[in-house]
């Protein structure tokens, strides 16, 4: 292990930037006072950060996946504007005693996701610059840059009554994964306490092993590093009247479209059934099959259990699916599903009933 404090800033920089490859459009890359890039089109820029204990915890930390998550949440924002990304600025604050290998894993995670986006969208997305600082808590702050043709940006304000509402990718997986991660932490603590007071009838250890089951592991993976379906966006871009990436929850982000466009968004629960089915393994893990004494706090009926998963679908963020509105005359393109329609009015509804907004907010409201 080599700590950053043993290397110094310029050594650290040359180690991490050794993994980067400039794109053909980069005139001046990392290493000068600022980057210079040759562009055509209007500049699209967005910033998003990951802060330890607010957006992830050290207990779940896998540096490579943290890099993927940080890049993905920024690239999804560029794509949701109908733009093509061309570069990232990566600002990092990490503890002095971080292992250089961990920081390299973070960078290769960022670069892997940037290159996945590049191959899906037919562009190059190098790191063009950034900043490095020392801090007790880990902070990964990325600025993503892209371009869009004049007049072609997809904003939140273009939805019109009569449009269909379409979703690309998933919603709810990362939120279910978050609850599984918290449950796993709790099980680990219980397993530790059982070392001193072993209980032969305990199911704690076997339940901990169960979180490695593929149907749960993929939900946990969605929380640790969702990988948006970037390629779905250009298939919808020419038709979309509005678009957003779902980072804070479908109810919150779709309401942003409704508010910005001055319309009502009517969701249809039947169109969300498959997304609910997808999350039922997490409900079963968290609440058991209803026969165990430990499951007393579980939602009782089958309908209440589906309701629990529907909450994740409606209010869970961080999968970075895309929601678009578009004229209803054509079926949705590949990778998109219709989930409702835009009508005159305001706010949100589910099967005709008012739907309150209850997504994620950093300041608790
Ligand atoms: N500190 C800030 N200074 C200036 N503008 C900000 C600041 N924080 C947020 N904004 C702007 O407010 C808007 C909402 O920010 P937010 O981070 O919620 O973006 P989002 O796209 O809605 O969500 P996400 O980034 O999770 O996809 C964005 O347009 C963003 O640029
Ligand atoms: C430890 C821990 N606690 C809570 C959460 C949940 N969470 C954090 S940010 C966010 C939405 C997007 O934020 P932004 O709008 O900043 O992009 C959500 C749902 C988490 N992932 N990890
Ligand atoms: Mg967004």
PDB file of C-alpha atoms in Angstrom, residues 171-308:
ATOM      1  CA  UNK A 171     -36.703   3.150 -11.585  1.00  0.00           C
ATOM      2  CA  UNK A 172     -36.662   1.770  -8.035  1.00  0.00           C
ATOM      3  CA  UNK A 173     -33.718  -0.618  -8.283  1.00  0.00           C
ATOM      4  CA  UNK A 174     -31.148   1.669  -6.654  1.00  0.00           C
ATOM      5  CA  UNK A 175     -33.592   2.529  -3.843  1.00  0.00           C
ATOM      6  CA  UNK A 176     -34.316  -1.154  -3.181  1.00  0.00           C
ATOM      7  CA  UNK A 177     -30.543  -1.744  -3.262  1.00  0.00           C
ATOM      8  CA  UNK A 178     -30.051   1.055  -0.717  1.00  0.00           C
ATOM      9  CA  UNK A 179     -32.526  -0.591   1.687  1.00  0.00           C
ATOM     10  CA  UNK A 180     -30.763  -3.932   1.148  1.00  0.00           C
ATOM     11  CA  UNK A 181     -27.380  -2.349   1.932  1.00  0.00           C
ATOM     12  CA  UNK A 182     -28.714  -0.814   5.152  1.00  0.00           C
ATOM     13  CA  UNK A 183     -30.298  -4.189   6.057  1.00  0.00           C
ATOM     14  CA  UNK A 184     -26.994  -5.943   5.340  1.00  0.00           C
ATOM     15  CA  UNK A 185     -25.122  -3.519   7.631  1.00  0.00           C
ATOM     16  CA  UNK A 186     -27.631  -4.285  10.373  1.00  0.00           C
ATOM     17  CA  UNK A 187     -27.277  -8.046   9.820  1.00  0.00           C
ATOM     18  CA  UNK A 188     -23.473  -7.697  10.003  1.00  0.00           C
ATOM     19  CA  UNK A 189     -23.790  -5.959  13.361  1.00  0.00           C
ATOM     20  CA  UNK A 190     -26.091  -8.686  14.611  1.00  0.00           C
ATOM     21  CA  UNK A 191     -23.654 -11.356  13.356  1.00  0.00           C
ATOM     22  CA  UNK A 192     -20.847  -9.634  15.303  1.00  0.00           C
ATOM     23  CA  UNK A 193     -22.899  -9.558  18.496  1.00  0.00           C
ATOM     24  CA  UNK A 194     -23.707 -13.252  18.018  1.00  0.00           C
ATOM     25  CA  UNK A 195     -19.993 -14.093  18.137  1.00  0.00           C
ATOM     26  CA  UNK A 196     -20.074 -13.541  21.895  1.00  0.00           C
ATOM     27  CA  UNK A 197     -23.589 -14.972  22.354  1.00  0.00           C
ATOM     28  CA  UNK A 198     -24.067 -17.653  19.663  1.00  0.00           C
ATOM     29  CA  UNK A 199     -27.642 -18.667  18.975  1.00  0.00           C
ATOM     30  CA  UNK A 200     -27.835 -21.993  17.095  1.00  0.00           C
ATOM     31  CA  UNK A 201     -31.289 -21.097  15.714  1.00  0.00           C
ATOM     32  CA  UNK A 202     -30.101 -17.755  14.297  1.00  0.00           C
ATOM     33  CA  UNK A 203     -30.708 -17.089  10.584  1.00  0.00           C
ATOM     34  CA  UNK A 204     -28.457 -14.012  10.495  1.00  0.00           C
ATOM     35  CA  UNK A 205     -25.510 -15.669   8.756  1.00  0.00           C
ATOM     36  CA  UNK A 206     -27.571 -17.374   6.072  1.00  0.00           C
ATOM     37  CA  UNK A 207     -29.461 -14.129   5.377  1.00  0.00           C
ATOM     38  CA  UNK A 208     -26.151 -12.304   4.991  1.00  0.00           C
ATOM     39  CA  UNK A 209     -25.094 -14.879   2.403  1.00  0.00           C
ATOM     40  CA  UNK A 210     -28.436 -14.405   0.620  1.00  0.00           C
ATOM     41  CA  UNK A 211     -27.564 -10.787  -0.266  1.00  0.00           C
ATOM     42  CA  UNK A 212     -25.075 -12.328  -2.712  1.00  0.00           C
ATOM     43  CA  UNK A 213     -27.948 -13.983  -4.640  1.00  0.00           C
ATOM     44  CA  UNK A 214     -28.008 -12.574  -8.210  1.00  0.00           C
ATOM     45  CA  UNK A 215     -31.542 -11.135  -7.953  1.00  0.00           C
ATOM     46  CA  UNK A 216     -30.559  -9.121  -4.859  1.00  0.00           C
ATOM     47  CA  UNK A 217     -26.977  -8.448  -5.965  1.00  0.00           C
ATOM     48  CA  UNK A 218     -28.197  -6.689  -9.131  1.00  0.00           C
ATOM     49  CA  UNK A 219     -30.315  -4.300  -7.019  1.00  0.00           C
ATOM     50  CA  UNK A 220     -27.342  -3.583  -4.753  1.00  0.00           C
ATOM     51  CA  UNK A 221     -25.216  -3.061  -7.887  1.00  0.00           C
ATOM     52  CA  UNK A 222     -27.767  -0.496  -9.144  1.00  0.00           C
ATOM     53  CA  UNK A 223     -27.295   1.496  -5.941  1.00  0.00           C
ATOM     54  CA  UNK A 224     -23.505   1.233  -5.948  1.00  0.00           C
ATOM     55  CA  UNK A 225     -23.168   2.127  -9.619  1.00  0.00           C
ATOM     56  CA  UNK A 226     -26.222   2.424 -11.866  1.00  0.00           C
ATOM     57  CA  UNK A 227     -25.311   2.327 -15.544  1.00  0.00           C
ATOM     58  CA  UNK A 228     -27.786   4.421 -17.543  1.00  0.00           C
ATOM     59  CA  UNK A 229     -29.004   3.331 -20.977  1.00  0.00           C
ATOM     60  CA  UNK A 230     -27.431   6.333 -22.749  1.00  0.00           C
ATOM     61  CA  UNK A 231     -28.130   4.882 -26.203  1.00  0.00           C
ATOM     62  CA  UNK A 232     -31.893   5.087 -25.560  1.00  0.00           C
ATOM     63  CA  UNK A 233     -31.754   8.899 -25.607  1.00  0.00           C
ATOM     64  CA  UNK A 234     -30.815   9.500 -29.266  1.00  0.00           C
ATOM     65  CA  UNK A 235     -33.556   7.028 -30.295  1.00  0.00           C
ATOM     66  CA  UNK A 236     -36.112   9.337 -28.634  1.00  0.00           C
ATOM     67  CA  UNK A 237     -34.425  12.726 -29.074  1.00  0.00           C
ATOM     68  CA  UNK A 238     -35.988  13.708 -32.404  1.00  0.00           C
ATOM     69  CA  UNK A 239     -39.496  13.067 -31.060  1.00  0.00           C
ATOM     70  CA  UNK A 240     -39.284  14.183 -27.421  1.00  0.00           C
ATOM     71  CA  UNK A 241     -41.011  17.368 -26.287  1.00  0.00           C
ATOM     72  CA  UNK A 242     -39.336  17.203 -22.827  1.00  0.00           C
ATOM     73  CA  UNK A 243     -36.820  14.971 -21.080  1.00  0.00           C
ATOM     74  CA  UNK A 244     -35.283  14.469 -17.612  1.00  0.00           C
ATOM     75  CA  UNK A 245     -33.037  11.875 -15.987  1.00  0.00           C
ATOM     76  CA  UNK A 246     -34.621  10.291 -12.921  1.00  0.00           C
ATOM     77  CA  UNK A 247     -32.151  10.883 -10.102  1.00  0.00           C
ATOM     78  CA  UNK A 248     -34.410  11.882  -7.206  1.00  0.00           C
ATOM     79  CA  UNK A 249     -37.426   9.629  -7.946  1.00  0.00           C
ATOM     80  CA  UNK A 250     -40.074   9.322 -10.668  1.00  0.00           C
ATOM     81  CA  UNK A 251     -42.675  11.321  -8.736  1.00  0.00           C
ATOM     82  CA  UNK A 252     -40.211  14.150  -8.038  1.00  0.00           C
ATOM     83  CA  UNK A 253     -38.595  14.270 -11.475  1.00  0.00           C
ATOM     84  CA  UNK A 254     -41.803  13.842 -13.483  1.00  0.00           C
ATOM     85  CA  UNK A 255     -43.351  16.631 -11.411  1.00  0.00           C
ATOM     86  CA  UNK A 256     -40.405  18.814 -12.475  1.00  0.00           C
ATOM     87  CA  UNK A 257     -41.503  18.276 -16.093  1.00  0.00           C
ATOM     88  CA  UNK A 258     -45.167  18.913 -15.187  1.00  0.00           C
ATOM     89  CA  UNK A 259     -44.325  22.111 -13.287  1.00  0.00           C
ATOM     90  CA  UNK A 260     -41.904  23.446 -15.908  1.00  0.00           C
ATOM     91  CA  UNK A 261     -44.349  22.665 -18.744  1.00  0.00           C
ATOM     92  CA  UNK A 262     -47.544  23.822 -16.952  1.00  0.00           C
ATOM     93  CA  UNK A 263     -49.280  20.441 -17.471  1.00  0.00           C
ATOM     94  CA  UNK A 264     -50.564  17.421 -15.518  1.00  0.00           C
ATOM     95  CA  UNK A 265     -48.765  14.054 -15.683  1.00  0.00           C
ATOM     96  CA  UNK A 266     -51.075  11.024 -15.394  1.00  0.00           C
ATOM     97  CA  UNK A 267     -49.234   7.774 -14.582  1.00  0.00           C
ATOM     98  CA  UNK A 268     -50.802   4.360 -15.183  1.00  0.00           C
ATOM     99  CA  UNK A 269     -49.975   1.712 -12.576  1.00  0.00           C
ATOM    100  CA  UNK A 270     -50.438  -1.223 -15.001  1.00  0.00           C
ATOM    101  CA  UNK A 271     -47.486   0.165 -16.979  1.00  0.00           C
ATOM    102  CA  UNK A 272     -45.348   0.033 -13.823  1.00  0.00           C
ATOM    103  CA  UNK A 273     -46.198  -3.617 -12.940  1.00  0.00           C
ATOM    104  CA  UNK A 274     -43.044  -5.112 -14.486  1.00  0.00           C
ATOM    105  CA  UNK A 275     -40.901  -2.616 -12.588  1.00  0.00           C
ATOM    106  CA  UNK A 276     -42.667  -3.626  -9.353  1.00  0.00           C
ATOM    107  CA  UNK A 277     -42.225  -7.373 -10.101  1.00  0.00           C
ATOM    108  CA  UNK A 278     -38.511  -6.750 -10.591  1.00  0.00           C
ATOM    109  CA  UNK A 279     -38.199  -5.510  -6.981  1.00  0.00           C
ATOM    110  CA  UNK A 280     -40.244  -8.197  -5.214  1.00  0.00           C
ATOM    111  CA  UNK A 281     -37.136 -10.289  -4.322  1.00  0.00           C
ATOM    112  CA  UNK A 282     -35.997  -7.341  -2.175  1.00  0.00           C
ATOM    113  CA  UNK A 283     -39.382  -7.203  -0.416  1.00  0.00           C
ATOM    114  CA  UNK A 284     -39.133 -10.946   0.248  1.00  0.00           C
ATOM    115  CA  UNK A 285     -35.596 -10.570   1.600  1.00  0.00           C
ATOM    116  CA  UNK A 286     -36.454  -7.653   3.896  1.00  0.00           C
ATOM    117  CA  UNK A 287     -39.683  -9.127   5.247  1.00  0.00           C
ATOM    118  CA  UNK A 288     -39.231 -12.881   4.791  1.00  0.00           C
ATOM    119  CA  UNK A 289     -42.112 -15.018   3.591  1.00  0.00           C
ATOM    120  CA  UNK A 290     -44.393 -13.894   6.391  1.00  0.00           C
ATOM    121  CA  UNK A 291     -44.137 -17.143   8.364  1.00  0.00           C
ATOM    122  CA  UNK A 292     -41.106 -16.253  10.466  1.00  0.00           C
ATOM    123  CA  UNK A 293     -41.499 -14.592  13.888  1.00  0.00           C
ATOM    124  CA  UNK A 294     -38.887 -12.022  12.767  1.00  0.00           C
ATOM    125  CA  UNK A 295     -41.269 -10.861  10.038  1.00  0.00           C
ATOM    126  CA  UNK A 296     -43.941  -9.413  12.286  1.00  0.00           C
ATOM    127  CA  UNK A 297     -43.301  -5.843  11.142  1.00  0.00           C
ATOM    128  CA  UNK A 298     -43.743  -6.895   7.514  1.00  0.00           C
ATOM    129  CA  UNK A 299     -46.557  -5.592   5.356  1.00  0.00           C
ATOM    130  CA  UNK A 300     -49.153  -8.383   5.731  1.00  0.00           C
ATOM    131  CA  UNK A 301     -51.074  -8.957   2.522  1.00  0.00           C
ATOM    132  CA  UNK A 302     -49.661  -9.647  -0.936  1.00  0.00           C
ATOM    133  CA  UNK A 303     -51.165  -6.315  -2.029  1.00  0.00           C
ATOM    134  CA  UNK A 304     -49.368  -4.453   0.775  1.00  0.00           C
ATOM    135  CA  UNK A 305     -46.085  -6.082  -0.289  1.00  0.00           C
ATOM    136  CA  UNK A 306     -46.537  -4.902  -3.877  1.00  0.00           C
ATOM    137  CA  UNK A 307     -47.441  -1.477  -2.525  1.00  0.00           C
ATOM    138  CA  UNK A 308     -44.083  -1.456  -0.715  1.00  0.00           C
TER     139      UNK A 308
END
